[in-house]
mmCIF file of C-alpha atoms and ligand atoms in Angstrom:
data_model
loop_
_atom_site.group_PDB
_atom_site.id
_atom_site.type_symbol
_atom_site.label_atom_id
_atom_site.label_comp_id
_atom_site.label_asym_id
_atom_site.label_seq_id
_atom_site.Cartn_x
_atom_site.Cartn_y
_atom_site.Cartn_z
ATOM 1 C CA MET A 12 -8.765 214.695 -162.628
ATOM 2 C CA LEU A 13 -7.733 211.153 -161.641
ATOM 3 C CA VAL A 14 -10.648 208.808 -161.031
ATOM 4 C CA ASP A 15 -10.125 205.153 -160.208
ATOM 5 C CA ASN A 16 -12.021 202.117 -161.497
ATOM 6 C CA HIS A 17 -14.382 202.351 -158.501
ATOM 7 C CA ASN A 18 -15.226 205.981 -159.223
ATOM 8 C CA ARG A 19 -13.130 207.435 -156.398
ATOM 9 C CA GLU A 20 -11.347 210.663 -157.154
ATOM 10 C CA ILE A 21 -7.622 210.508 -156.379
ATOM 11 C CA ASN A 22 -6.276 213.900 -155.378
ATOM 12 C CA TYR A 23 -3.918 213.088 -152.511
ATOM 13 C CA LEU A 24 -0.335 211.884 -152.989
ATOM 14 C CA ARG A 25 1.842 210.534 -150.206
ATOM 15 C CA LEU A 26 5.385 210.943 -151.433
ATOM 16 C CA ALA A 27 8.204 209.140 -149.612
ATOM 17 C CA VAL A 28 11.521 210.950 -149.996
ATOM 18 C CA THR A 29 13.752 208.368 -148.326
ATOM 19 C CA ASP A 30 13.601 204.906 -146.784
ATOM 20 C CA ARG A 31 16.193 205.835 -144.127
ATOM 21 C CA CYS A 32 15.369 206.773 -140.581
ATOM 22 C CA ASN A 33 17.256 207.775 -137.464
ATOM 23 C CA LEU A 34 14.783 205.964 -135.175
ATOM 24 C CA ARG A 35 13.966 202.259 -135.103
ATOM 25 C CA CYS A 36 10.321 202.187 -133.971
ATOM 26 C CA ASN A 37 9.623 198.578 -133.142
ATOM 27 C CA TYR A 38 6.275 198.534 -135.026
ATOM 28 C CA CYS A 39 7.962 199.865 -138.187
ATOM 29 C CA MET A 40 11.391 198.252 -138.421
ATOM 30 C CA PRO A 41 13.436 195.454 -136.955
ATOM 31 C CA ALA A 42 16.247 196.586 -134.633
ATOM 32 C CA GLU A 43 18.932 195.497 -137.074
ATOM 33 C CA GLY A 44 19.425 193.962 -140.490
ATOM 34 C CA ILE A 45 17.342 196.411 -142.473
ATOM 35 C CA ASN A 46 18.097 196.431 -146.175
ATOM 36 C CA PHE A 47 18.073 200.110 -147.020
ATOM 37 C CA VAL A 48 18.309 200.536 -150.783
ATOM 38 C CA ASN A 49 21.409 201.922 -152.480
ATOM 39 C CA ASN A 50 21.319 205.661 -153.114
ATOM 40 C CA ASP A 51 21.038 205.196 -156.877
ATOM 41 C CA LYS A 52 17.689 203.406 -156.365
ATOM 42 C CA LEU A 53 16.178 206.422 -154.588
ATOM 43 C CA LEU A 54 14.381 209.005 -156.714
ATOM 44 C CA THR A 55 16.600 212.077 -156.950
ATOM 45 C CA ILE A 56 15.280 215.463 -155.869
ATOM 46 C CA ASP A 57 14.820 216.337 -159.570
ATOM 47 C CA GLU A 58 12.884 213.133 -160.150
ATOM 48 C CA LEU A 59 10.697 213.829 -157.114
ATOM 49 C CA LYS A 60 9.984 217.274 -158.567
ATOM 50 C CA LYS A 61 9.091 215.785 -161.975
ATOM 51 C CA VAL A 62 6.756 213.190 -160.471
ATOM 52 C CA SER A 63 5.034 215.812 -158.345
ATOM 53 C CA LYS A 64 4.576 218.125 -161.297
ATOM 54 C CA VAL A 65 3.003 215.396 -163.436
ATOM 55 C CA LEU A 66 0.677 214.294 -160.653
ATOM 56 C CA VAL A 67 -0.417 217.831 -159.892
ATOM 57 C CA SER A 68 -1.152 218.323 -163.609
ATOM 58 C CA GLN A 69 -3.304 215.174 -163.372
ATOM 59 C CA GLY A 70 -5.377 216.586 -160.509
ATOM 60 C CA VAL A 71 -3.491 215.922 -157.267
ATOM 61 C CA ASN A 72 -3.929 218.944 -155.008
ATOM 62 C CA LYS A 73 -2.471 217.632 -151.766
ATOM 63 C CA ILE A 74 0.988 216.134 -151.232
ATOM 64 C CA ARG A 75 2.182 214.703 -147.956
ATOM 65 C CA ILE A 76 5.947 214.265 -147.626
ATOM 66 C CA THR A 77 6.865 211.139 -145.725
ATOM 67 C CA GLY A 78 9.581 208.486 -145.537
ATOM 68 C CA GLY A 79 11.564 207.029 -143.695
ATOM 69 C CA GLU A 80 12.256 210.197 -141.853
ATOM 70 C CA PRO A 81 11.841 213.046 -144.382
ATOM 71 C CA PHE A 82 14.383 215.273 -142.630
ATOM 72 C CA VAL A 83 17.227 212.803 -143.121
ATOM 73 C CA ARG A 84 16.861 213.443 -146.865
ATOM 74 C CA LYS A 85 19.499 215.868 -148.106
ATOM 75 C CA ASN A 86 18.013 218.843 -149.946
ATOM 76 C CA LEU A 87 14.476 218.194 -148.723
ATOM 77 C CA MET A 88 13.951 221.947 -148.454
ATOM 78 C CA GLU A 89 14.797 222.344 -152.151
ATOM 79 C CA LEU A 90 11.924 219.991 -152.986
ATOM 80 C CA LEU A 91 9.574 221.817 -150.608
ATOM 81 C CA ARG A 92 10.457 225.199 -152.142
ATOM 82 C CA TYR A 93 9.709 223.756 -155.572
ATOM 83 C CA LEU A 94 6.381 222.259 -154.486
ATOM 84 C CA LYS A 95 5.354 225.534 -152.922
ATOM 85 C CA GLN A 96 5.296 227.270 -156.280
ATOM 86 C CA LEU A 97 3.444 224.502 -158.169
ATOM 87 C CA ASP A 98 0.124 225.830 -159.458
ATOM 88 C CA GLY A 99 -2.778 223.657 -158.404
ATOM 89 C CA LEU A 100 -1.105 222.229 -155.311
ATOM 90 C CA ASP A 101 -3.159 223.579 -152.401
ATOM 91 C CA ASP A 102 -1.783 221.602 -149.492
ATOM 92 C CA ILE A 103 1.734 220.428 -148.651
ATOM 93 C CA SER A 104 2.073 218.537 -145.412
ATOM 94 C CA ILE A 105 4.782 216.502 -143.716
ATOM 95 C CA THR A 106 4.796 213.439 -141.481
ATOM 96 C CA THR A 107 7.844 213.365 -139.239
ATOM 97 C CA ASN A 108 9.223 211.878 -136.057
ATOM 98 C CA ALA A 109 10.195 215.458 -135.052
ATOM 99 C CA THR A 110 13.797 214.615 -134.166
ATOM 100 C CA LEU A 111 15.480 216.633 -136.917
ATOM 101 C CA ILE A 112 12.900 219.269 -137.844
ATOM 102 C CA GLY A 113 14.201 221.929 -135.394
ATOM 103 C CA PRO A 114 16.589 223.812 -137.721
ATOM 104 C CA TYR A 115 13.954 223.908 -140.477
ATOM 105 C CA ILE A 116 11.007 225.253 -138.493
ATOM 106 C CA ASP A 117 11.597 228.900 -139.422
ATOM 107 C CA GLU A 118 11.899 228.175 -143.122
ATOM 108 C CA LEU A 119 8.829 225.920 -143.090
ATOM 109 C CA LYS A 120 6.926 228.743 -141.480
ATOM 110 C CA ASN A 121 8.170 231.245 -144.069
ATOM 111 C CA LEU A 122 7.201 228.891 -146.863
ATOM 112 C CA GLY A 123 3.699 228.618 -145.378
ATOM 113 C CA ILE A 124 3.915 224.845 -144.818
ATOM 114 C CA LYS A 125 1.729 224.502 -141.763
ATOM 115 C CA ASN A 126 0.412 220.952 -141.609
ATOM 116 C CA ILE A 127 2.798 218.756 -139.673
ATOM 117 C CA ASN A 128 1.969 215.299 -138.367
ATOM 118 C CA VAL A 129 4.251 214.203 -135.571
ATOM 119 C CA SER A 130 4.497 210.508 -134.788
ATOM 120 C CA LEU A 131 4.630 210.131 -131.038
ATOM 121 C CA ASP A 132 3.570 206.914 -129.380
ATOM 122 C CA ALA A 133 4.351 207.713 -125.747
ATOM 123 C CA ILE A 134 4.609 210.600 -123.369
ATOM 124 C CA ASP A 135 6.542 208.573 -120.850
ATOM 125 C CA ARG A 136 10.285 208.727 -121.528
ATOM 126 C CA THR A 137 11.023 205.047 -120.872
ATOM 127 C CA THR A 138 8.138 203.908 -123.057
ATOM 128 C CA PHE A 139 9.220 206.279 -125.836
ATOM 129 C CA GLU A 140 12.786 204.990 -125.730
ATOM 130 C CA ARG A 141 11.672 201.384 -125.614
ATOM 131 C CA ILE A 142 9.442 201.818 -128.687
ATOM 132 C CA THR A 143 11.794 203.973 -130.775
ATOM 133 C CA ARG A 144 14.963 202.186 -129.567
ATOM 134 C CA ARG A 145 16.642 205.594 -129.483
ATOM 135 C CA ASN A 146 17.259 208.339 -126.985
ATOM 136 C CA GLN A 147 15.501 211.322 -128.589
ATOM 137 C CA TYR A 148 12.740 212.055 -126.105
ATOM 138 C CA ASP A 149 13.779 215.593 -125.163
ATOM 139 C CA THR A 150 14.377 216.671 -128.750
ATOM 140 C CA VAL A 151 11.016 215.344 -129.919
ATOM 141 C CA HIS A 152 9.059 216.926 -127.076
ATOM 142 C CA GLY A 153 10.923 220.223 -127.484
ATOM 143 C CA ASN A 154 10.221 220.338 -131.222
ATOM 144 C CA LEU A 155 6.604 219.288 -130.745
ATOM 145 C CA ILE A 156 5.899 222.103 -128.301
ATOM 146 C CA ARG A 157 7.751 224.560 -130.528
ATOM 147 C CA LEU A 158 5.690 223.558 -133.572
ATOM 148 C CA ILE A 159 2.475 223.956 -131.614
ATOM 149 C CA THR A 160 3.363 227.284 -130.052
ATOM 150 C CA GLU A 161 4.626 228.687 -133.355
ATOM 151 C CA GLY A 162 1.179 228.124 -134.844
ATOM 152 C CA PHE A 163 1.656 225.028 -136.993
ATOM 153 C CA ASN A 164 -1.365 222.835 -137.501
ATOM 154 C CA VAL A 165 -0.032 219.823 -135.595
ATOM 155 C CA ARG A 166 -1.525 216.370 -135.441
ATOM 156 C CA ILE A 167 -0.020 213.638 -133.318
ATOM 157 C CA ASN A 168 -0.068 210.085 -134.665
ATOM 158 C CA PHE A 169 -0.128 207.591 -131.795
ATOM 159 C CA ILE A 170 -0.169 203.892 -132.655
ATOM 160 C CA VAL A 171 -1.719 201.842 -129.899
ATOM 161 C CA LEU A 172 0.593 198.886 -129.291
ATOM 162 C CA ASP A 173 -0.706 196.123 -127.088
ATOM 163 C CA GLY A 174 1.348 195.768 -123.915
ATOM 164 C CA GLN A 175 3.555 198.723 -124.783
ATOM 165 C CA ASN A 176 1.837 202.103 -124.623
ATOM 166 C CA GLU A 177 -1.858 201.763 -123.812
ATOM 167 C CA GLN A 178 -1.132 203.338 -120.409
ATOM 168 C CA ASP A 179 -0.189 206.570 -122.230
ATOM 169 C CA ILE A 180 -3.506 207.026 -124.089
ATOM 170 C CA ILE A 181 -5.226 208.924 -121.303
ATOM 171 C CA PRO A 182 -2.162 210.952 -120.196
ATOM 172 C CA ILE A 183 -1.503 212.171 -123.741
ATOM 173 C CA LEU A 184 -5.116 213.331 -124.032
ATOM 174 C CA ALA A 185 -4.875 214.991 -120.617
ATOM 175 C CA LEU A 186 -1.664 216.770 -121.641
ATOM 176 C CA MET A 187 -3.092 217.886 -124.952
ATOM 177 C CA LYS A 188 -6.157 219.298 -123.192
ATOM 178 C CA HIS A 189 -4.329 222.615 -123.217
ATOM 179 C CA TYR A 190 -3.093 222.554 -126.820
ATOM 180 C CA PRO A 191 -5.008 222.959 -130.097
ATOM 181 C CA VAL A 192 -3.743 219.629 -131.386
ATOM 182 C CA SER A 193 -5.458 216.571 -132.784
ATOM 183 C CA VAL A 194 -4.226 213.311 -131.279
ATOM 184 C CA ARG A 195 -5.029 210.474 -133.655
ATOM 185 C CA PHE A 196 -4.892 206.916 -132.374
ATOM 186 C CA LEU A 197 -3.990 204.418 -135.080
ATOM 187 C CA GLU A 198 -4.425 200.703 -135.169
ATOM 188 C CA GLU A 199 -1.182 198.826 -135.631
ATOM 189 C CA MET A 200 -0.684 197.399 -139.122
ATOM 190 C CA PRO A 201 1.473 194.386 -139.996
ATOM 191 C CA PHE A 202 4.137 196.425 -141.836
ATOM 192 C CA ASN A 203 7.204 196.222 -139.664
ATOM 193 C CA GLY A 204 9.822 194.694 -141.912
ATOM 194 C CA GLY A 205 8.754 191.186 -140.980
ATOM 195 C CA SER A 206 9.846 191.399 -137.351
ATOM 196 C CA LYS A 207 6.406 190.467 -136.064
ATOM 197 C CA SER A 208 3.323 189.030 -137.748
ATOM 198 C CA PHE A 209 -0.275 189.072 -136.526
ATOM 199 C CA GLN A 210 -3.770 188.401 -137.860
ATOM 200 C CA LYS A 211 -5.721 190.432 -135.345
ATOM 201 C CA ILE A 212 -5.115 193.275 -132.944
ATOM 202 C CA ALA A 213 -6.155 193.800 -129.335
ATOM 203 C CA TRP A 214 -6.507 197.571 -129.706
ATOM 204 C CA ASP A 215 -8.882 198.187 -132.560
ATOM 205 C CA TYR A 216 -10.612 201.550 -132.875
ATOM 206 C CA GLN A 217 -13.665 200.414 -130.920
ATOM 207 C CA VAL A 218 -11.565 199.193 -127.995
ATOM 208 C CA ILE A 219 -9.592 202.457 -128.039
ATOM 209 C CA LEU A 220 -12.800 204.485 -128.006
ATOM 210 C CA ALA A 221 -14.250 202.425 -125.137
ATOM 211 C CA HIS A 222 -11.056 202.994 -123.159
ATOM 212 C CA ILE A 223 -11.195 206.749 -123.753
ATOM 213 C CA THR A 224 -14.923 206.843 -122.918
ATOM 214 C CA ASN A 225 -14.197 205.299 -119.517
ATOM 215 C CA HIS A 226 -12.008 208.269 -118.640
ATOM 216 C CA PHE A 227 -13.563 211.077 -120.659
ATOM 217 C CA PRO A 228 -17.259 210.242 -121.100
ATOM 218 C CA ASP A 229 -18.204 213.757 -122.157
ATOM 219 C CA TYR A 230 -17.270 214.110 -125.826
ATOM 220 C CA LEU A 231 -18.888 214.980 -129.135
ATOM 221 C CA LYS A 232 -18.418 213.308 -132.504
ATOM 222 C CA LEU A 233 -17.233 215.838 -135.075
ATOM 223 C CA GLU A 234 -18.141 216.136 -138.738
ATOM 224 C CA SER A 235 -15.198 214.965 -140.863
ATOM 225 C CA PRO A 236 -14.483 215.334 -144.577
ATOM 226 C CA LYS A 237 -15.772 212.372 -146.611
ATOM 227 C CA THR A 238 -12.221 211.274 -147.475
ATOM 228 C CA SER A 239 -10.942 211.485 -143.911
ATOM 229 C CA THR A 240 -9.407 208.283 -142.560
ATOM 230 C CA SER A 241 -10.039 209.384 -138.985
ATOM 231 C CA ILE A 242 -13.254 209.446 -136.992
ATOM 232 C CA ASN A 243 -12.943 212.612 -134.919
ATOM 233 C CA TYR A 244 -14.147 213.667 -131.492
ATOM 234 C CA LYS A 245 -13.895 216.586 -129.108
ATOM 235 C CA ILE A 246 -13.740 216.114 -125.353
ATOM 236 C CA LYS A 247 -15.580 218.776 -123.353
ATOM 237 C CA ASP A 248 -13.263 221.587 -122.225
ATOM 238 C CA HIS A 249 -10.321 220.296 -124.276
ATOM 239 C CA LYS A 250 -8.653 222.705 -126.682
ATOM 240 C CA GLY A 251 -7.689 219.916 -129.049
ATOM 241 C CA THR A 252 -9.535 216.970 -130.549
ATOM 242 C CA PHE A 253 -8.862 213.277 -130.907
ATOM 243 C CA GLY A 254 -9.328 210.866 -133.768
ATOM 244 C CA LEU A 255 -9.382 207.144 -134.364
ATOM 245 C CA ILE A 256 -7.821 205.702 -137.509
ATOM 246 C CA PRO A 257 -9.013 202.155 -138.288
ATOM 247 C CA SER A 258 -5.935 201.382 -140.344
ATOM 248 C CA PHE A 259 -6.146 197.652 -139.623
ATOM 249 C CA SER A 260 -9.975 197.398 -139.598
ATOM 250 C CA ARG A 261 -10.067 199.310 -142.910
ATOM 251 C CA THR A 262 -13.499 200.905 -142.613
ATOM 252 C CA PHE A 263 -12.585 203.897 -144.789
ATOM 253 C CA CYS A 264 -11.608 202.272 -148.116
ATOM 254 C CA GLY A 265 -14.862 203.296 -149.841
ATOM 255 C CA SER A 266 -13.780 206.934 -149.940
ATOM 256 C CA CYS A 267 -10.005 206.498 -150.249
ATOM 257 C CA ASN A 268 -8.475 209.311 -152.320
ATOM 258 C CA ARG A 269 -4.782 208.374 -151.904
ATOM 259 C CA LEU A 270 -1.924 207.291 -154.030
ATOM 260 C CA ARG A 271 1.512 206.487 -152.647
ATOM 261 C CA ILE A 272 4.910 206.736 -154.277
ATOM 262 C CA THR A 273 7.757 205.125 -152.412
ATOM 263 C CA ALA A 274 11.271 206.530 -152.207
ATOM 264 C CA THR A 275 12.339 204.130 -154.959
ATOM 265 C CA GLY A 276 9.489 205.193 -157.233
ATOM 266 C CA ASP A 277 7.026 202.337 -156.707
ATOM 267 C CA VAL A 278 3.413 203.326 -157.249
ATOM 268 C CA ILE A 279 1.205 201.946 -154.495
ATOM 269 C CA THR A 280 -2.563 202.237 -154.829
ATOM 270 C CA CYS A 281 -3.316 200.576 -151.483
ATOM 271 C CA LEU A 282 -1.091 200.025 -148.457
ATOM 272 C CA TYR A 283 -2.150 196.393 -148.330
ATOM 273 C CA GLY A 284 -1.536 195.671 -152.016
ATOM 274 C CA SER A 285 1.498 195.178 -154.264
ATOM 275 C CA PRO A 286 3.237 197.982 -156.185
ATOM 276 C CA LYS A 287 1.567 198.708 -159.521
ATOM 277 C CA ALA A 288 4.478 200.311 -161.422
ATOM 278 C CA ASN A 289 7.926 201.736 -160.900
ATOM 279 C CA LEU A 290 8.465 205.323 -161.980
ATOM 280 C CA ARG A 291 12.254 205.360 -161.518
ATOM 281 C CA THR A 292 12.907 203.313 -164.645
ATOM 282 C CA ILE A 293 10.447 205.478 -166.589
ATOM 283 C CA LEU A 294 12.025 208.703 -165.298
ATOM 284 C CA ARG A 295 15.475 207.491 -166.343
ATOM 285 C CA GLY A 296 14.337 206.668 -169.887
ATOM 286 C CA LYS A 297 12.888 208.779 -172.713
ATOM 287 C CA ASP A 298 9.495 210.509 -172.843
ATOM 288 C CA THR A 299 9.347 210.732 -169.083
ATOM 289 C CA LYS A 300 6.256 212.936 -168.798
ATOM 290 C CA VAL A 301 4.040 210.752 -170.974
ATOM 291 C CA GLY A 302 5.540 207.610 -169.454
ATOM 292 C CA VAL A 303 4.767 208.729 -165.892
ATOM 293 C CA GLU A 304 1.280 209.931 -166.855
ATOM 294 C CA ASN A 305 0.431 206.604 -168.461
ATOM 295 C CA ALA A 306 1.852 204.554 -165.595
ATOM 296 C CA ILE A 307 -0.263 206.542 -163.141
ATOM 297 C CA LEU A 308 -3.396 206.208 -165.273
ATOM 298 C CA ARG A 309 -2.899 202.451 -165.531
ATOM 299 C CA ALA A 310 -2.310 202.112 -161.773
ATOM 300 C CA VAL A 311 -5.306 204.237 -160.829
ATOM 301 C CA GLY A 312 -7.481 202.365 -163.324
ATOM 302 C CA ASN A 313 -6.658 199.085 -161.640
ATOM 303 C CA ARG A 314 -7.185 199.742 -157.947
ATOM 304 C CA ALA A 315 -8.507 197.185 -155.504
ATOM 305 C CA LYS A 316 -11.847 198.169 -154.024
ATOM 306 C CA SER A 317 -10.711 197.712 -150.440
ATOM 307 C CA GLY A 318 -7.655 196.887 -148.391
ATOM 308 C CA PHE A 319 -9.009 193.357 -147.954
ATOM 309 C CA ASP A 320 -9.175 192.875 -151.737
ATOM 310 C CA ALA A 321 -5.717 194.438 -152.130
ATOM 311 C CA GLN A 322 -4.318 191.972 -149.616
ATOM 312 C CA LYS A 323 -5.320 189.120 -151.974
ATOM 313 C CA GLU A 324 -2.849 190.498 -154.550
ATOM 314 C CA HIS A 325 -0.054 188.735 -152.695
ATOM 315 C CA THR A 326 0.379 185.778 -150.389
ATOM 316 C CA GLY A 327 -0.778 187.725 -147.374
ATOM 317 C CA VAL A 328 2.709 187.817 -145.862
ATOM 318 C CA PHE A 329 3.793 191.378 -145.155
ATOM 319 C CA GLU A 330 7.525 191.645 -145.262
ATOM 320 C CA SER A 331 7.719 195.295 -146.140
ATOM 321 C CA SER A 332 8.175 198.062 -143.652
ATOM 322 C CA MET A 333 6.374 201.360 -143.364
ATOM 323 C CA THR A 334 9.749 202.995 -143.704
ATOM 324 C CA SER A 335 9.794 201.931 -147.359
ATOM 325 C CA ILE A 336 6.072 202.521 -147.995
ATOM 326 C CA GLY A 337 5.790 205.850 -146.167
ATOM 327 C CA GLY A 338 2.804 205.121 -143.942
HETATM 328 N N1 SAM B 123 9.372 208.861 -139.968
HETATM 329 C C1 SAM B 123 8.170 209.598 -140.090
HETATM 330 C C2 SAM B 123 7.271 209.375 -138.916
HETATM 331 O O1 SAM B 123 7.480 208.428 -138.182
HETATM 332 O O2 SAM B 123 6.340 210.155 -138.755
HETATM 333 C C3 SAM B 123 7.419 209.354 -141.374
HETATM 334 C C4 SAM B 123 7.367 207.944 -141.894
HETATM 335 S S1 SAM B 123 6.431 206.823 -140.924
HETATM 336 C C5 SAM B 123 6.654 205.308 -141.794
HETATM 337 C C6 SAM B 123 4.793 207.327 -141.349
HETATM 338 C C7 SAM B 123 3.715 206.866 -140.405
HETATM 339 O O3 SAM B 123 3.593 205.455 -140.482
HETATM 340 C C8 SAM B 123 3.992 207.214 -138.954
HETATM 341 O O4 SAM B 123 2.916 207.949 -138.408
HETATM 342 C C9 SAM B 123 4.104 205.868 -138.296
HETATM 343 O O5 SAM B 123 3.640 205.895 -136.989
HETATM 344 C C10 SAM B 123 3.252 204.993 -139.203
HETATM 345 N N2 SAM B 123 3.564 203.580 -139.095
HETATM 346 C C11 SAM B 123 4.761 202.988 -139.211
HETATM 347 N N3 SAM B 123 4.665 201.645 -139.007
HETATM 348 C C12 SAM B 123 3.365 201.400 -138.751
HETATM 349 C C13 SAM B 123 2.622 200.211 -138.448
HETATM 350 N N4 SAM B 123 3.206 199.020 -138.358
HETATM 351 N N5 SAM B 123 1.285 200.331 -138.236
HETATM 352 C C14 SAM B 123 0.674 201.546 -138.311
HETATM 353 N N6 SAM B 123 1.318 202.698 -138.604
HETATM 354 C C15 SAM B 123 2.646 202.616 -138.815
HETATM 355 FE FE1 SF4 B 124 11.343 205.938 -138.468
HETATM 356 FE FE2 SF4 B 124 8.899 206.838 -138.738
HETATM 357 FE FE3 SF4 B 124 9.402 204.218 -138.972
HETATM 358 FE FE4 SF4 B 124 9.628 205.376 -136.599
HETATM 359 S S1 SF4 B 124 7.735 205.166 -137.815
HETATM 360 S S2 SF4 B 124 11.122 203.962 -137.516
HETATM 361 S S3 SF4 B 124 10.314 207.361 -137.091
HETATM 362 S S4 SF4 B 124 10.076 205.792 -140.324
#
């Protein structure tokens, strides 16, 4: 079992398989001039397998595949097939923009990978295209509905962006009234590749909840697992639920059970902190298993207590993008 220096058990790995993406969401990346890393700096599929195996042997029982866009990664399915047969790994989930997942839906279903988070920040076409800077609205909506109707456990991640998509909060809840989906509203974080910087946000989780309450006053707060980052609610007569993720307010750090590995092998113990090790160099040397185990133990043993403490590890300027960190 992995336990950090603040006595929090770490059993959840977010594994980025690429830093590339076919969208250019304006809260995640600048429109142009992104420095994607050279291919040889990305962990290979074999290296991703090795890292996963070591972490599962250390007590990780949930892996979320993220990116960049996971489905732009060649041979992603080979990794998923491998993960599926790893003893001790109970939950494999994927976060995707749902543009490229279509051809893989049947195989995902056959593999029993059911937990898919779809990032969707608008239900209005123009707003979607303005935010993502691409013309993929029909594909995303088609794949989303297919995932839901084929029985996947779908959660929608909706980042509330001041002046851009707040008008879609109520319509997306109204649309999802008929679907067993959780719509989770996230606060915007300052990881956008340096295209925009901010110290505070207009739409924090309390403002989002007040806005929803104005339209749907009849809701219940749901019990959530201790390590959940979302505060969850159910609106009366809605099939689905909604959640609020205080990713900027950082109210959930006390029970954080996550570790992140970027597509280049950086070990990140908090989104707001600096990388604690790089596994790529270790994996390309000798004694890889022991080397990775020790690097993970050192990183986990030296975790900031909260995102605010982690932020002090660097100058406070966030130049990185979620496409390299994996969200
Ligand atoms: N491409 C996939 C997708 O969009 O779902 C996976 C990678 S994406 C970086 C993972 C998550 O990070 C997405 O849910 C995305 O909305 C979120 N994200 C990206 N930039 C963010 C930001 N500046 N603030 C908050 N969340 C962000
Ligand atoms: Fe791509 Fe996901 Fe970032 Fe959007 S949020 S640009 S889909 S990596």
